[in-house]
Amino acid sequence: MLRLSKLTDYAIVILSFMAKEELQGHTAVEIASVTGIAVPTVSKILKLLVNAKILSSTRGAKGGYALARLSENITIAHVISALEGPIALTECSISQQGCEQASGCSIRGNWNLINQTIHNALASVTLADMVKPAPVPALAWKQEVLIPVASLYR
Amino acid sequence: MLRLSKLTDYAIVILSFMAKEELQGHTAVEIASVTGIAVPTVSKILKLLVNAKILSSTRGAKGGYALARLSENITIAHVISALEGPIALTECSISQQGCEQASGCSIRGNWNLINQTIHNALASVTLADMVKPAPVPALAWKQEVLIPVASLYR
DNA sequence: ATGATTGTGTACCATTATAGTACTATTTAA
DNA sequence: TTAAATAGTACTATAATGGTACACAATCAT
């Protein structure tokens, strides 16, 4: 489904929460309780975000995490690469020496274009955008069938 | 990594091959030998593409597969959804009743925007585009480190 | 100083998804 | 009727993901 991993999904939820009080710090435990995600999992995610310089951390009592930059300067593309590595749809797009597929692959250049386009799309949305009130739902939404979340996340 | 599954990757290689002689039919065995992908795997992929109306098939002796439409009318978005289901980065983007995440999720509308953008990017590239000679590689490419393919696909 | 609090790093396990395979049924041309 | 081809179903092994546990390091309050 071309989908993000759960961890990335969580990361964005966590960051959205933190973006609401930009300057304030939060502990892993606090974030876990607010978001409903298990503490060890939250820690794991926060650590990755710190490594990617998206969050800053202070250790020890009274420590915690805070955004390292303003939410306008944090893009979704950045968050995704922090959690999942470089954004690329195919293996052979990451390195270029890629595909030795006999005849099929004079395609690399074109894949590269697609990857670039997608990267741009993701880089054009910032955390600040995510926190803004959602635009009015399109008409189509209203006709959709409702499904309980439990069934989605198995 | 936001990556496509191998099967989808294969599918695009297969379709690219078929797009070179638009009108001609090919058997699963033939396609397998040209692309180097195992026959059962090829069959599986072809079947999915037939279900998605991207290919047409004729059974029996002298049967085989052919593009159901001109390659200009087959988009990458179409191929991806055939193999992986609806294109959406998060679970809650598929249905809308989605996320009951306590506080984090007034975000759906915004995710929807991202998904739409990405879908547009993928829908703007056709099979015909993929078969065209690749544009001149960007400068950056030349500086990349080469990695043997084997190490990529484990 | 000492202990409580909080992040860091590493390693591990269970579950799930993916890729691949095998087998049988169905269709059609010669 | 037989051979060639697709269609469908079910199964299995491998890899990736998500989640957990535990020992360590840093900092603050007392």
PDB file of C-alpha atoms in Angstrom, chain B residues 15-94:
ATOM      1  CA  LEU B  15       5.104  -3.938 -18.070  1.00  0.00           C
ATOM      2  CA  SER B  16       7.998  -1.923 -19.439  1.00  0.00           C
ATOM      3  CA  PHE B  17       9.081  -4.926 -21.419  1.00  0.00           C
ATOM      4  CA  MET B  18       5.587  -5.467 -22.732  1.00  0.00           C
ATOM      5  CA  ALA B  19       5.206  -1.812 -23.618  1.00  0.00           C
ATOM      6  CA  LYS B  20       8.009  -2.085 -26.117  1.00  0.00           C
ATOM      7  CA  GLU B  21       5.864  -4.129 -28.451  1.00  0.00           C
ATOM      8  CA  GLU B  22       2.507  -2.785 -27.452  1.00  0.00           C
ATOM      9  CA  LEU B  23       0.315  -4.996 -29.566  1.00  0.00           C
ATOM     10  CA  GLN B  24       2.133  -8.250 -29.247  1.00  0.00           C
ATOM     11  CA  GLY B  25       1.115 -10.954 -26.797  1.00  0.00           C
ATOM     12  CA  HIS B  26       3.513 -12.747 -24.500  1.00  0.00           C
ATOM     13  CA  THR B  27       3.260 -15.908 -22.430  1.00  0.00           C
ATOM     14  CA  ALA B  28       4.187 -16.026 -18.785  1.00  0.00           C
ATOM     15  CA  VAL B  29       7.112 -18.311 -19.579  1.00  0.00           C
ATOM     16  CA  GLU B  30       8.450 -15.941 -22.182  1.00  0.00           C
ATOM     17  CA  ILE B  31       8.227 -12.964 -19.854  1.00  0.00           C
ATOM     18  CA  ALA B  32       9.910 -14.909 -17.099  1.00  0.00           C
ATOM     19  CA  SER B  33      12.848 -15.814 -19.262  1.00  0.00           C
ATOM     20  CA  VAL B  34      13.304 -12.279 -20.550  1.00  0.00           C
ATOM     21  CA  THR B  35      13.131 -10.627 -17.150  1.00  0.00           C
ATOM     22  CA  GLY B  36      14.863 -13.307 -15.138  1.00  0.00           C
ATOM     23  CA  ILE B  37      12.014 -13.550 -12.663  1.00  0.00           C
ATOM     24  CA  ALA B  38      10.758 -17.014 -11.680  1.00  0.00           C
ATOM     25  CA  VAL B  39       7.758 -18.254 -13.626  1.00  0.00           C
ATOM     26  CA  PRO B  40       5.338 -18.734 -10.704  1.00  0.00           C
ATOM     27  CA  THR B  41       6.114 -15.265  -9.474  1.00  0.00           C
ATOM     28  CA  VAL B  42       5.554 -13.811 -12.899  1.00  0.00           C
ATOM     29  CA  SER B  43       2.213 -15.601 -13.142  1.00  0.00           C
ATOM     30  CA  LYS B  44       1.128 -14.226  -9.830  1.00  0.00           C
ATOM     31  CA  ILE B  45       1.913 -10.695 -10.905  1.00  0.00           C
ATOM     32  CA  LEU B  46       0.308 -11.052 -14.316  1.00  0.00           C
ATOM     33  CA  LYS B  47      -2.844 -12.343 -12.714  1.00  0.00           C
ATOM     34  CA  LEU B  48      -3.097  -9.285 -10.504  1.00  0.00           C
ATOM     35  CA  LEU B  49      -2.553  -7.027 -13.469  1.00  0.00           C
ATOM     36  CA  VAL B  50      -5.314  -8.771 -15.369  1.00  0.00           C
ATOM     37  CA  ASN B  51      -7.701  -8.325 -12.449  1.00  0.00           C
ATOM     38  CA  ALA B  52      -6.871  -4.646 -12.453  1.00  0.00           C
ATOM     39  CA  LYS B  53      -7.682  -4.475 -16.172  1.00  0.00           C
ATOM     40  CA  ILE B  54      -4.180  -3.380 -16.998  1.00  0.00           C
ATOM     41  CA  LEU B  55      -3.517  -6.535 -18.988  1.00  0.00           C
ATOM     42  CA  SER B  56      -5.816  -8.723 -20.994  1.00  0.00           C
ATOM     43  CA  SER B  57      -5.331 -12.451 -21.177  1.00  0.00           C
ATOM     44  CA  THR B  58      -6.279 -15.248 -23.509  1.00  0.00           C
ATOM     45  CA  ARG B  59      -6.320 -18.773 -22.246  1.00  0.00           C
ATOM     46  CA  GLY B  60      -5.492 -22.015 -23.926  1.00  0.00           C
ATOM     47  CA  ALA B  61      -2.886 -22.828 -26.502  1.00  0.00           C
ATOM     48  CA  LYS B  62      -1.614 -19.725 -28.310  1.00  0.00           C
ATOM     49  CA  GLY B  63      -2.820 -17.744 -25.347  1.00  0.00           C
ATOM     50  CA  GLY B  64      -0.900 -15.163 -23.414  1.00  0.00           C
ATOM     51  CA  TYR B  65      -0.983 -11.647 -22.053  1.00  0.00           C
ATOM     52  CA  ALA B  66      -1.088  -8.242 -23.682  1.00  0.00           C
ATOM     53  CA  LEU B  67      -1.583  -4.663 -22.566  1.00  0.00           C
ATOM     54  CA  ALA B  68      -5.269  -3.905 -22.245  1.00  0.00           C
ATOM     55  CA  ARG B  69      -4.684  -0.271 -23.149  1.00  0.00           C
ATOM     56  CA  LEU B  70      -2.054   1.852 -24.795  1.00  0.00           C
ATOM     57  CA  SER B  71       0.954   2.438 -22.612  1.00  0.00           C
ATOM     58  CA  GLU B  72       0.205   6.154 -22.511  1.00  0.00           C
ATOM     59  CA  ASN B  73      -2.983   5.356 -20.690  1.00  0.00           C
ATOM     60  CA  ILE B  74      -1.448   3.220 -17.983  1.00  0.00           C
ATOM     61  CA  THR B  75      -0.165   5.208 -15.033  1.00  0.00           C
ATOM     62  CA  ILE B  76       2.243   4.172 -12.343  1.00  0.00           C
ATOM     63  CA  ALA B  77      -0.408   4.960  -9.761  1.00  0.00           C
ATOM     64  CA  HIS B  78      -2.645   2.430 -11.438  1.00  0.00           C
ATOM     65  CA  VAL B  79       0.014  -0.253 -11.374  1.00  0.00           C
ATOM     66  CA  ILE B  80       0.835   0.348  -7.751  1.00  0.00           C
ATOM     67  CA  SER B  81      -2.765   0.113  -6.624  1.00  0.00           C
ATOM     68  CA  ALA B  82      -3.154  -3.081  -8.620  1.00  0.00           C
ATOM     69  CA  LEU B  83      -0.358  -4.726  -6.672  1.00  0.00           C
ATOM     70  CA  GLU B  84      -0.607  -3.096  -3.277  1.00  0.00           C
ATOM     71  CA  GLY B  85      -4.121  -1.816  -2.899  1.00  0.00           C
ATOM     72  CA  PRO B  86      -5.087   1.807  -2.432  1.00  0.00           C
ATOM     73  CA  ILE B  87      -2.241   4.306  -2.303  1.00  0.00           C
ATOM     74  CA  ALA B  88      -2.234   5.868   1.134  1.00  0.00           C
ATOM     75  CA  LEU B  89       0.558   6.498   3.542  1.00  0.00           C
ATOM     76  CA  THR B  90      -1.342   5.826   6.736  1.00  0.00           C
ATOM     77  CA  GLU B  91      -4.050   3.394   7.702  1.00  0.00           C
ATOM     78  CA  CYS B  92      -6.411   6.083   8.811  1.00  0.00           C
ATOM     79  CA  SER B  93      -6.240   7.727   5.426  1.00  0.00           C
ATOM     80  CA  ILE B  94      -7.984   4.827   3.790  1.00  0.00           C
TER      81      ILE B  94
END
